[in-house]
Amino acid sequence: MRFIVVFTFLFGVCYGDTKTWQQDVNFGNPTNWDKGRVPCASDSIKFPESVSVVFMQTNSTLKEILLPLNGALVLDNNVRIAFTDDSSVQPECTGEEQTFIADTPESWYNPGNWVGANGPVAVDTESVPCQYDQVVFPTEKLFSVGVDLSTTVGTVSFAGENFVSTMAFSSFLSSPSGQQQFSVSNNPTILLQNSQCNDLTGCVCGNDVEPSRTKICGFKSTCPALACRNAPIPVGGCCPVCGAIVTMEYNPQTFNYESVKTGIESKFGLGPSAQSSNSARRKRQADSDVTMYMSKTNEGKIQMVFTDSNGGSSSGQAAIRLALEVEDDIAQNLDSYGVTSVSMKSSEKGTGGLSGGGVSNGGIAGIIIAVIVIICFVSTVIFLTMRRNSLSWKDEPLHADSDIEMSQGLPPGFMQEIPNPTFDSAMRGFDNPMYTTTTKENIYADPAEVKVNTSGDEKKAAYVVEEKGAINGPKWEEDEDIKAFSNPMSADVMEESNA
Ligand SMILES: *[C@@H]1O[C@H](CO)[C@@H](O)[C@H](O)[C@H]1NC(C)=O
């Protein structure tokens, strides 16, 4: 086992994984629309009332757009929205009504919202960033993230900005941009410990404890149907998996997490080191891809989850064959691995059909109750929506041909409920840009220059809200033939529109 000694020196310290957030609120992301495609020129688009922020990165031409009463449409630099009624502008666009469906914050704790850089994470609670992980929110996007439970991570990179301290990240969260993109409830703390795992025997993820575990598994309440039988659930997992789970106990004096992991990966042709080897991998060419995910469990044991990409009745079978080899190898070399015991659980060969994941006998009753509850809820929502519509949606939506019109009326007393708007000079997004200013010169001004009178003059302080509520729309629209607006940060639109 000489290679283990070598790897001990090379990988004496293990770093966390990198977990990247998968969701965004970009206008140009097809999955954010109910028709599954980005709107084209003859489409009428609608942002539901629940939308809080949408990011527009590219120029768009649309037929009409229905904006929410509250919420921000954030335009990237030099981005312009134009309106047209002429279907020949984009003949291939058939013209549909499209609704923006990324309208509620996506939960930080939903394991489906993250992807790990070191390959698939086979343990559900570990799909969500662990205590030493680097969290990445990609650049060129805006996000709508729901956080309602405290958590600890290593570092956070948010749209290119790196945060290494809890204080820096929480002050970002309370900035306008942070508030716009993070919907925070229950006073959670996102603790950034900016340190790596210093335990040579490995570190636990930290999510397999209450209340995180219940929270995370709540997103997996329906497990996928499996093609194998008696599938085991990994420690820290929410759903069973076809394949095998090898569990080891170790000697803390001699066990080295990274060297064992890398050693097994290399010896059996798994993971990133597989390219550089070897006969083991070639031998397995006939098998489908087997993936091994290793981690330290909450109980302080080392768990290796073997899965494969086989479907049907052979699902998990290749993984089990390989896991048996690995278990055998460890059992014969306990001392050199620093392991004191090793055991294995595995699924059984299926019949070829899919067995329902996790629907037990009691589950049926639960489903029936859930359906009844959903029906009640939906009919309540429909009832309330219809009542509300009859009150407030009096006019036509914003339309290319007509003057741009505000489509909502406000219930009485609404203005009083809205606090003095706190536009901040650092705020890059802005409330519905058509309504942030009253005078023509300011329409396309940098939002940093949008002045809200906070001197105490109540009438002026509330003018933003008043304009929103004005049934006939803001005055500036009435005498201008405005057919487009663009990022207020670039001020050259007026000439173009008038040209
Ligand atoms: C949008 O259109 C304007 C004018 O038509 C152009 O100057 C600008 O570069 C375009 N922006 C993008 C992001 O393509």
PDB file of N, CA, C and O in Angstrom, residues 334-403:
ATOM      1  N   LEU A 334      -6.983  -4.184   6.127  1.00  0.00           N
ATOM      2  CA  LEU A 334      -7.534  -3.279   7.141  1.00  0.00           C
ATOM      3  C   LEU A 334      -6.477  -2.340   7.692  1.00  0.00           C
ATOM      4  O   LEU A 334      -6.676  -1.123   7.760  1.00  0.00           O
ATOM      5  N   ASP A 335      -5.325  -2.894   8.051  1.00  0.00           N
ATOM      6  CA  ASP A 335      -4.313  -2.068   8.712  1.00  0.00           C
ATOM      7  C   ASP A 335      -3.784  -0.979   7.802  1.00  0.00           C
ATOM      8  O   ASP A 335      -3.617   0.164   8.215  1.00  0.00           O
ATOM      9  N   SER A 336      -3.510  -1.334   6.552  1.00  0.00           N
ATOM     10  CA  SER A 336      -2.929  -0.294   5.694  1.00  0.00           C
ATOM     11  C   SER A 336      -3.950   0.788   5.346  1.00  0.00           C
ATOM     12  O   SER A 336      -3.579   1.922   5.064  1.00  0.00           O
ATOM     13  N   TYR A 337      -5.225   0.454   5.365  1.00  0.00           N
ATOM     14  CA  TYR A 337      -6.239   1.498   5.170  1.00  0.00           C
ATOM     15  C   TYR A 337      -6.525   2.267   6.466  1.00  0.00           C
ATOM     16  O   TYR A 337      -7.182   3.302   6.440  1.00  0.00           O
ATOM     17  N   GLY A 338      -6.079   1.728   7.592  1.00  0.00           N
ATOM     18  CA  GLY A 338      -6.405   2.369   8.873  1.00  0.00           C
ATOM     19  C   GLY A 338      -7.849   2.119   9.273  1.00  0.00           C
ATOM     20  O   GLY A 338      -8.452   2.912   9.999  1.00  0.00           O
ATOM     21  N   VAL A 339      -8.409   1.022   8.774  1.00  0.00           N
ATOM     22  CA  VAL A 339      -9.823   0.726   8.991  1.00  0.00           C
ATOM     23  C   VAL A 339      -9.942  -0.418   9.993  1.00  0.00           C
ATOM     24  O   VAL A 339      -9.126  -1.342   9.995  1.00  0.00           O
ATOM     25  N   THR A 340     -10.935  -0.345  10.882  1.00  0.00           N
ATOM     26  CA  THR A 340     -11.104  -1.422  11.854  1.00  0.00           C
ATOM     27  C   THR A 340     -12.223  -2.386  11.471  1.00  0.00           C
ATOM     28  O   THR A 340     -12.208  -3.535  11.877  1.00  0.00           O
ATOM     29  N   SER A 341     -13.228  -1.911  10.724  1.00  0.00           N
ATOM     30  CA  SER A 341     -14.260  -2.843  10.260  1.00  0.00           C
ATOM     31  C   SER A 341     -14.898  -2.294   9.004  1.00  0.00           C
ATOM     32  O   SER A 341     -14.909  -1.079   8.779  1.00  0.00           O
ATOM     33  N   VAL A 342     -15.395  -3.182   8.195  1.00  0.00           N
ATOM     34  CA  VAL A 342     -16.041  -2.751   6.958  1.00  0.00           C
ATOM     35  C   VAL A 342     -17.273  -3.629   6.726  1.00  0.00           C
ATOM     36  O   VAL A 342     -17.259  -4.829   7.013  1.00  0.00           O
ATOM     37  N   SER A 343     -18.359  -3.013   6.254  1.00  0.00           N
ATOM     38  CA  SER A 343     -19.569  -3.799   5.973  1.00  0.00           C
ATOM     39  C   SER A 343     -20.260  -3.211   4.749  1.00  0.00           C
ATOM     40  O   SER A 343     -19.941  -2.104   4.314  1.00  0.00           O
ATOM     41  N   MET A 344     -21.189  -3.947   4.207  1.00  0.00           N
ATOM     42  CA  MET A 344     -21.830  -3.501   2.970  1.00  0.00           C
ATOM     43  C   MET A 344     -23.317  -3.833   2.974  1.00  0.00           C
ATOM     44  O   MET A 344     -23.728  -4.883   3.438  1.00  0.00           O
ATOM     45  N   LYS A 345     -24.090  -2.892   2.476  1.00  0.00           N
ATOM     46  CA  LYS A 345     -25.523  -3.127   2.236  1.00  0.00           C
ATOM     47  C   LYS A 345     -25.762  -2.891   0.754  1.00  0.00           C
ATOM     48  O   LYS A 345     -25.128  -2.027   0.158  1.00  0.00           O
ATOM     49  N   SER A 346     -26.695  -3.629   0.169  1.00  0.00           N
ATOM     50  CA  SER A 346     -26.953  -3.362  -1.244  1.00  0.00           C
ATOM     51  C   SER A 346     -28.404  -3.632  -1.593  1.00  0.00           C
ATOM     52  O   SER A 346     -29.120  -4.306  -0.858  1.00  0.00           O
ATOM     53  N   SER A 347     -28.800  -3.088  -2.719  1.00  0.00           N
ATOM     54  CA  SER A 347     -30.151  -3.342  -3.218  1.00  0.00           C
ATOM     55  C   SER A 347     -30.175  -4.720  -3.873  1.00  0.00           C
ATOM     56  O   SER A 347     -29.134  -5.338  -4.088  1.00  0.00           O
ATOM     57  N   GLU A 348     -31.367  -5.176  -4.199  1.00  0.00           N
ATOM     58  CA  GLU A 348     -31.494  -6.457  -4.897  1.00  0.00           C
ATOM     59  C   GLU A 348     -31.960  -6.213  -6.323  1.00  0.00           C
ATOM     60  O   GLU A 348     -32.563  -5.186  -6.617  1.00  0.00           O
ATOM     61  N   LYS A 349     -31.656  -7.219  -7.140  1.00  0.00           N
ATOM     62  CA  LYS A 349     -32.042  -7.123  -8.547  1.00  0.00           C
ATOM     63  C   LYS A 349     -33.555  -6.953  -8.658  1.00  0.00           C
ATOM     64  O   LYS A 349     -34.322  -7.649  -8.001  1.00  0.00           O
ATOM     65  N   GLY A 350     -33.968  -5.987  -9.479  1.00  0.00           N
ATOM     66  CA  GLY A 350     -35.394  -5.741  -9.632  1.00  0.00           C
ATOM     67  C   GLY A 350     -36.009  -6.641 -10.680  1.00  0.00           C
ATOM     68  O   GLY A 350     -35.317  -7.428 -11.335  1.00  0.00           O
ATOM     69  N   THR A 351     -37.303  -6.523 -10.852  1.00  0.00           N
ATOM     70  CA  THR A 351     -37.991  -7.325 -11.851  1.00  0.00           C
ATOM     71  C   THR A 351     -38.018  -6.633 -13.202  1.00  0.00           C
ATOM     72  O   THR A 351     -38.499  -7.168 -14.175  1.00  0.00           O
ATOM     73  N   GLY A 352     -37.505  -5.401 -13.229  1.00  0.00           N
ATOM     74  CA  GLY A 352     -37.520  -4.644 -14.473  1.00  0.00           C
ATOM     75  C   GLY A 352     -38.529  -3.510 -14.428  1.00  0.00           C
ATOM     76  O   GLY A 352     -38.371  -2.519 -15.111  1.00  0.00           O
ATOM     77  N   GLY A 353     -39.546  -3.665 -13.576  1.00  0.00           N
ATOM     78  CA  GLY A 353     -40.527  -2.585 -13.455  1.00  0.00           C
ATOM     79  C   GLY A 353     -40.047  -1.564 -12.431  1.00  0.00           C
ATOM     80  O   GLY A 353     -39.081  -1.794 -11.713  1.00  0.00           O
ATOM     81  N   LEU A 354     -40.709  -0.450 -12.400  1.00  0.00           N
ATOM     82  CA  LEU A 354     -40.358   0.569 -11.425  1.00  0.00           C
ATOM     83  C   LEU A 354     -41.188   0.350 -10.161  1.00  0.00           C
ATOM     84  O   LEU A 354     -42.397   0.173 -10.235  1.00  0.00           O
ATOM     85  N   SER A 355     -40.523   0.356  -9.043  1.00  0.00           N
ATOM     86  CA  SER A 355     -41.288   0.277  -7.804  1.00  0.00           C
ATOM     87  C   SER A 355     -41.407   1.675  -7.252  1.00  0.00           C
ATOM     88  O   SER A 355     -40.454   2.437  -7.243  1.00  0.00           O
ATOM     89  N   GLY A 356     -42.597   1.993  -6.817  1.00  0.00           N
ATOM     90  CA  GLY A 356     -42.859   3.347  -6.334  1.00  0.00           C
ATOM     91  C   GLY A 356     -41.923   3.700  -5.196  1.00  0.00           C
ATOM     92  O   GLY A 356     -41.727   2.911  -4.284  1.00  0.00           O
ATOM     93  N   GLY A 357     -41.312   4.838  -5.302  1.00  0.00           N
ATOM     94  CA  GLY A 357     -40.380   5.242  -4.256  1.00  0.00           C
ATOM     95  C   GLY A 357     -41.124   5.818  -3.077  1.00  0.00           C
ATOM     96  O   GLY A 357     -41.736   6.863  -3.166  1.00  0.00           O
ATOM     97  N   GLY A 358     -41.053   5.141  -1.983  1.00  0.00           N
ATOM     98  CA  GLY A 358     -41.478   5.737  -0.719  1.00  0.00           C
ATOM     99  C   GLY A 358     -42.969   5.853  -0.499  1.00  0.00           C
ATOM    100  O   GLY A 358     -43.376   6.401   0.503  1.00  0.00           O
ATOM    101  N   VAL A 359     -43.804   5.339  -1.411  1.00  0.00           N
ATOM    102  CA  VAL A 359     -45.235   5.421  -1.133  1.00  0.00           C
ATOM    103  C   VAL A 359     -45.638   4.177  -0.355  1.00  0.00           C
ATOM    104  O   VAL A 359     -45.770   3.091  -0.889  1.00  0.00           O
ATOM    105  N   SER A 360     -45.814   4.329   0.940  1.00  0.00           N
ATOM    106  CA  SER A 360     -46.191   3.203   1.782  1.00  0.00           C
ATOM    107  C   SER A 360     -47.714   3.128   1.855  1.00  0.00           C
ATOM    108  O   SER A 360     -48.420   3.939   1.267  1.00  0.00           O
ATOM    109  N   ASN A 361     -48.206   2.139   2.625  1.00  0.00           N
ATOM    110  CA  ASN A 361     -49.655   2.002   2.749  1.00  0.00           C
ATOM    111  C   ASN A 361     -50.272   3.268   3.337  1.00  0.00           C
ATOM    112  O   ASN A 361     -51.252   3.790   2.841  1.00  0.00           O
ATOM    113  N   GLY A 362     -49.679   3.731   4.425  1.00  0.00           N
ATOM    114  CA  GLY A 362     -50.189   4.949   5.064  1.00  0.00           C
ATOM    115  C   GLY A 362     -50.067   6.149   4.144  1.00  0.00           C
ATOM    116  O   GLY A 362     -50.795   7.126   4.281  1.00  0.00           O
ATOM    117  N   GLY A 363     -49.135   6.049   3.191  1.00  0.00           N
ATOM    118  CA  GLY A 363     -48.893   7.169   2.276  1.00  0.00           C
ATOM    119  C   GLY A 363     -50.106   7.480   1.423  1.00  0.00           C
ATOM    120  O   GLY A 363     -50.361   8.634   1.082  1.00  0.00           O
ATOM    121  N   ILE A 364     -50.875   6.426   1.074  1.00  0.00           N
ATOM    122  CA  ILE A 364     -52.043   6.626   0.206  1.00  0.00           C
ATOM    123  C   ILE A 364     -53.035   7.579   0.876  1.00  0.00           C
ATOM    124  O   ILE A 364     -53.503   8.548   0.272  1.00  0.00           O
ATOM    125  N   ALA A 365     -53.333   7.280   2.162  1.00  0.00           N
ATOM    126  CA  ALA A 365     -54.267   8.141   2.897  1.00  0.00           C
ATOM    127  C   ALA A 365     -53.738   9.569   2.914  1.00  0.00           C
ATOM    128  O   ALA A 365     -54.486  10.525   2.688  1.00  0.00           O
ATOM    129  N   GLY A 366     -52.431   9.689   3.125  1.00  0.00           N
ATOM    130  CA  GLY A 366     -51.818  11.014   3.155  1.00  0.00           C
ATOM    131  C   GLY A 366     -52.006  11.741   1.840  1.00  0.00           C
ATOM    132  O   GLY A 366     -52.320  12.931   1.803  1.00  0.00           O
ATOM    133  N   ILE A 367     -51.857  11.001   0.730  1.00  0.00           N
ATOM    134  CA  ILE A 367     -51.991  11.620  -0.588  1.00  0.00           C
ATOM    135  C   ILE A 367     -53.421  12.121  -0.780  1.00  0.00           C
ATOM    136  O   ILE A 367     -53.644  13.237  -1.253  1.00  0.00           O
ATOM    137  N   ILE A 368     -54.401  11.290  -0.362  1.00  0.00           N
ATOM    138  CA  ILE A 368     -55.797  11.696  -0.528  1.00  0.00           C
ATOM    139  C   ILE A 368     -56.062  12.982   0.255  1.00  0.00           C
ATOM    140  O   ILE A 368     -56.643  13.939  -0.272  1.00  0.00           O
ATOM    141  N   ILE A 369     -55.577  13.009   1.506  1.00  0.00           N
ATOM    142  CA  ILE A 369     -55.773  14.215   2.315  1.00  0.00           C
ATOM    143  C   ILE A 369     -55.103  15.405   1.638  1.00  0.00           C
ATOM    144  O   ILE A 369     -55.681  16.489   1.521  1.00  0.00           O
ATOM    145  N   ALA A 370     -53.876  15.187   1.143  1.00  0.00           N
ATOM    146  CA  ALA A 370     -53.151  16.282   0.494  1.00  0.00           C
ATOM    147  C   ALA A 370     -53.928  16.814  -0.701  1.00  0.00           C
ATOM    148  O   ALA A 370     -54.029  18.028  -0.908  1.00  0.00           O
ATOM    149  N   VAL A 371     -54.506  15.902  -1.495  1.00  0.00           N
ATOM    150  CA  VAL A 371     -55.262  16.340  -2.672  1.00  0.00           C
ATOM    151  C   VAL A 371     -56.449  17.197  -2.250  1.00  0.00           C
ATOM    152  O   VAL A 371     -56.698  18.265  -2.829  1.00  0.00           O
ATOM    153  N   ILE A 372     -57.136  16.760  -1.197  1.00  0.00           N
ATOM    154  CA  ILE A 372     -58.285  17.545  -0.725  1.00  0.00           C
ATOM    155  C   ILE A 372     -57.823  18.937  -0.286  1.00  0.00           C
ATOM    156  O   ILE A 372     -58.416  19.955  -0.649  1.00  0.00           O
ATOM    157  N   VAL A 373     -56.721  18.955   0.473  1.00  0.00           N
ATOM    158  CA  VAL A 373     -56.215  20.243   0.951  1.00  0.00           C
ATOM    159  C   VAL A 373     -55.854  21.136  -0.237  1.00  0.00           C
ATOM    160  O   VAL A 373     -56.201  22.324  -0.278  1.00  0.00           O
ATOM    161  N   ILE A 374     -55.199  20.543  -1.250  1.00  0.00           N
ATOM    162  CA  ILE A 374     -54.788  21.346  -2.409  1.00  0.00           C
ATOM    163  C   ILE A 374     -56.016  21.899  -3.133  1.00  0.00           C
ATOM    164  O   ILE A 374     -56.055  23.077  -3.512  1.00  0.00           O
ATOM    165  N   ILE A 375     -57.044  21.046  -3.301  1.00  0.00           N
ATOM    166  CA  ILE A 375     -58.251  21.508  -3.986  1.00  0.00           C
ATOM    167  C   ILE A 375     -58.855  22.696  -3.232  1.00  0.00           C
ATOM    168  O   ILE A 375     -59.198  23.724  -3.832  1.00  0.00           O
ATOM    169  N   CYS A 376     -58.943  22.567  -1.895  1.00  0.00           N
ATOM    170  CA  CYS A 376     -59.499  23.661  -1.096  1.00  0.00           C
ATOM    171  C   CYS A 376     -58.657  24.919  -1.293  1.00  0.00           C
ATOM    172  O   CYS A 376     -59.168  26.009  -1.506  1.00  0.00           O
ATOM    173  N   PHE A 377     -57.347  24.747  -1.248  1.00  0.00           N
ATOM    174  CA  PHE A 377     -56.455  25.884  -1.352  1.00  0.00           C
ATOM    175  C   PHE A 377     -56.605  26.571  -2.710  1.00  0.00           C
ATOM    176  O   PHE A 377     -56.782  27.781  -2.805  1.00  0.00           O
ATOM    177  N   VAL A 378     -56.592  25.738  -3.762  1.00  0.00           N
ATOM    178  CA  VAL A 378     -56.674  26.300  -5.108  1.00  0.00           C
ATOM    179  C   VAL A 378     -57.994  27.041  -5.302  1.00  0.00           C
ATOM    180  O   VAL A 378     -58.032  28.150  -5.837  1.00  0.00           O
ATOM    181  N   SER A 379     -59.087  26.433  -4.815  1.00  0.00           N
ATOM    182  CA  SER A 379     -60.354  27.132  -5.050  1.00  0.00           C
ATOM    183  C   SER A 379     -60.415  28.431  -4.251  1.00  0.00           C
ATOM    184  O   SER A 379     -60.970  29.422  -4.722  1.00  0.00           O
ATOM    185  N   THR A 380     -59.791  28.426  -3.060  1.00  0.00           N
ATOM    186  CA  THR A 380     -59.739  29.679  -2.306  1.00  0.00           C
ATOM    187  C   THR A 380     -58.963  30.737  -3.074  1.00  0.00           C
ATOM    188  O   THR A 380     -59.396  31.881  -3.212  1.00  0.00           O
ATOM    189  N   VAL A 381     -57.812  30.308  -3.620  1.00  0.00           N
ATOM    190  CA  VAL A 381     -56.981  31.262  -4.361  1.00  0.00           C
ATOM    191  C   VAL A 381     -57.747  31.798  -5.565  1.00  0.00           C
ATOM    192  O   VAL A 381     -57.775  33.005  -5.827  1.00  0.00           O
ATOM    193  N   ILE A 382     -58.417  30.877  -6.298  1.00  0.00           N
ATOM    194  CA  ILE A 382     -59.168  31.317  -7.475  1.00  0.00           C
ATOM    195  C   ILE A 382     -60.249  32.308  -7.080  1.00  0.00           C
ATOM    196  O   ILE A 382     -60.410  33.370  -7.683  1.00  0.00           O
ATOM    197  N   PHE A 383     -60.949  31.977  -6.005  1.00  0.00           N
ATOM    198  CA  PHE A 383     -62.006  32.850  -5.538  1.00  0.00           C
ATOM    199  C   PHE A 383     -61.463  34.243  -5.198  1.00  0.00           C
ATOM    200  O   PHE A 383     -61.971  35.258  -5.684  1.00  0.00           O
ATOM    201  N   LEU A 384     -60.356  34.222  -4.431  1.00  0.00           N
ATOM    202  CA  LEU A 384     -59.784  35.511  -4.030  1.00  0.00           C
ATOM    203  C   LEU A 384     -59.283  36.279  -5.240  1.00  0.00           C
ATOM    204  O   LEU A 384     -59.467  37.485  -5.352  1.00  0.00           O
ATOM    205  N   THR A 385     -58.645  35.553  -6.169  1.00  0.00           N
ATOM    206  CA  THR A 385     -58.105  36.219  -7.354  1.00  0.00           C
ATOM    207  C   THR A 385     -59.225  36.854  -8.167  1.00  0.00           C
ATOM    208  O   THR A 385     -59.112  38.005  -8.615  1.00  0.00           O
ATOM    209  N   MET A 386     -60.311  36.118  -8.347  1.00  0.00           N
ATOM    210  CA  MET A 386     -61.400  36.666  -9.151  1.00  0.00           C
ATOM    211  C   MET A 386     -61.998  37.892  -8.480  1.00  0.00           C
ATOM    212  O   MET A 386     -62.282  38.886  -9.124  1.00  0.00           O
ATOM    213  N   ARG A 387     -62.149  37.796  -7.165  1.00  0.00           N
ATOM    214  CA  ARG A 387     -62.681  38.953  -6.458  1.00  0.00           C
ATOM    215  C   ARG A 387     -61.780  40.149  -6.632  1.00  0.00           C
ATOM    216  O   ARG A 387     -62.202  41.262  -6.892  1.00  0.00           O
ATOM    217  N   ARG A 388     -60.470  39.855  -6.517  1.00  0.00           N
ATOM    218  CA  ARG A 388     -59.516  40.934  -6.576  1.00  0.00           C
ATOM    219  C   ARG A 388     -59.479  41.525  -7.981  1.00  0.00           C
ATOM    220  O   ARG A 388     -59.446  42.722  -8.178  1.00  0.00           O
ATOM    221  N   ASN A 389     -59.508  40.635  -8.978  1.00  0.00           N
ATOM    222  CA  ASN A 389     -59.475  41.118 -10.346  1.00  0.00           C
ATOM    223  C   ASN A 389     -60.661  42.024 -10.624  1.00  0.00           C
ATOM    224  O   ASN A 389     -60.531  43.043 -11.285  1.00  0.00           O
ATOM    225  N   SER A 390     -61.806  41.634 -10.120  1.00  0.00           N
ATOM    226  CA  SER A 390     -62.970  42.443 -10.409  1.00  0.00           C
ATOM    227  C   SER A 390     -62.828  43.812  -9.758  1.00  0.00           C
ATOM    228  O   SER A 390     -63.386  44.780 -10.219  1.00  0.00           O
ATOM    229  N   LEU A 391     -62.023  43.865  -8.701  1.00  0.00           N
ATOM    230  CA  LEU A 391     -61.799  45.158  -8.073  1.00  0.00           C
ATOM    231  C   LEU A 391     -60.756  45.975  -8.812  1.00  0.00           C
ATOM    232  O   LEU A 391     -60.890  47.163  -8.982  1.00  0.00           O
ATOM    233  N   SER A 392     -59.679  45.310  -9.226  1.00  0.00           N
ATOM    234  CA  SER A 392     -58.540  46.125  -9.591  1.00  0.00           C
ATOM    235  C   SER A 392     -58.089  46.062 -11.044  1.00  0.00           C
ATOM    236  O   SER A 392     -57.399  46.955 -11.494  1.00  0.00           O
ATOM    237  N   TRP A 393     -58.429  45.035 -11.817  1.00  0.00           N
ATOM    238  CA  TRP A 393     -57.874  44.973 -13.159  1.00  0.00           C
ATOM    239  C   TRP A 393     -58.872  45.580 -14.128  1.00  0.00           C
ATOM    240  O   TRP A 393     -59.494  44.901 -14.916  1.00  0.00           O
ATOM    241  N   LYS A 394     -59.005  46.888 -14.019  1.00  0.00           N
ATOM    242  CA  LYS A 394     -60.060  47.516 -14.795  1.00  0.00           C
ATOM    243  C   LYS A 394     -59.652  47.764 -16.230  1.00  0.00           C
ATOM    244  O   LYS A 394     -60.425  47.648 -17.151  1.00  0.00           O
ATOM    245  N   ASP A 395     -58.404  48.134 -16.396  1.00  0.00           N
ATOM    246  CA  ASP A 395     -57.990  48.570 -17.727  1.00  0.00           C
ATOM    247  C   ASP A 395     -57.210  47.489 -18.437  1.00  0.00           C
ATOM    248  O   ASP A 395     -56.832  46.483 -17.868  1.00  0.00           O
ATOM    249  N   GLU A 396     -56.970  47.745 -19.702  1.00  0.00           N
ATOM    250  CA  GLU A 396     -56.198  46.789 -20.484  1.00  0.00           C
ATOM    251  C   GLU A 396     -54.765  46.784 -20.008  1.00  0.00           C
ATOM    252  O   GLU A 396     -54.263  47.777 -19.505  1.00  0.00           O
ATOM    253  N   PRO A 397     -54.074  45.634 -20.233  1.00  0.00           N
ATOM    254  CA  PRO A 397     -52.650  45.641 -19.915  1.00  0.00           C
ATOM    255  C   PRO A 397     -51.896  46.563 -20.871  1.00  0.00           C
ATOM    256  O   PRO A 397     -52.398  46.925 -21.939  1.00  0.00           O
ATOM    257  N   LEU A 398     -50.701  46.864 -20.459  1.00  0.00           N
ATOM    258  CA  LEU A 398     -49.804  47.699 -21.237  1.00  0.00           C
ATOM    259  C   LEU A 398     -49.714  47.160 -22.657  1.00  0.00           C
ATOM    260  O   LEU A 398     -49.454  46.001 -22.884  1.00  0.00           O
ATOM    261  N   HIS A 399     -49.961  48.009 -23.614  1.00  0.00           N
ATOM    262  CA  HIS A 399     -50.067  47.511 -24.972  1.00  0.00           C
ATOM    263  C   HIS A 399     -49.282  48.389 -25.910  1.00  0.00           C
ATOM    264  O   HIS A 399     -49.205  49.600 -25.754  1.00  0.00           O
ATOM    265  N   ALA A 400     -48.746  47.761 -26.948  1.00  0.00           N
ATOM    266  CA  ALA A 400     -47.867  48.498 -27.829  1.00  0.00           C
ATOM    267  C   ALA A 400     -48.570  49.652 -28.532  1.00  0.00           C
ATOM    268  O   ALA A 400     -48.022  50.732 -28.694  1.00  0.00           O
ATOM    269  N   ASP A 401     -49.791  49.387 -28.942  1.00  0.00           N
ATOM    270  CA  ASP A 401     -50.453  50.355 -29.776  1.00  0.00           C
ATOM    271  C   ASP A 401     -50.997  51.553 -29.008  1.00  0.00           C
ATOM    272  O   ASP A 401     -50.987  52.675 -29.488  1.00  0.00           O
ATOM    273  N   SER A 402     -51.473  51.253 -27.865  1.00  0.00           N
ATOM    274  CA  SER A 402     -52.042  52.340 -27.094  1.00  0.00           C
ATOM    275  C   SER A 402     -50.936  53.020 -26.308  1.00  0.00           C
ATOM    276  O   SER A 402     -49.806  52.579 -26.297  1.00  0.00           O
ATOM    277  N   ASP A 403     -51.304  54.091 -25.686  1.00  0.00           N
ATOM    278  CA  ASP A 403     -50.353  54.672 -24.755  1.00  0.00           C
ATOM    279  C   ASP A 403     -50.095  53.647 -23.673  1.00  0.00           C
ATOM    280  O   ASP A 403     -50.935  52.823 -23.366  1.00  0.00           O
TER     281      ASP A 403
END
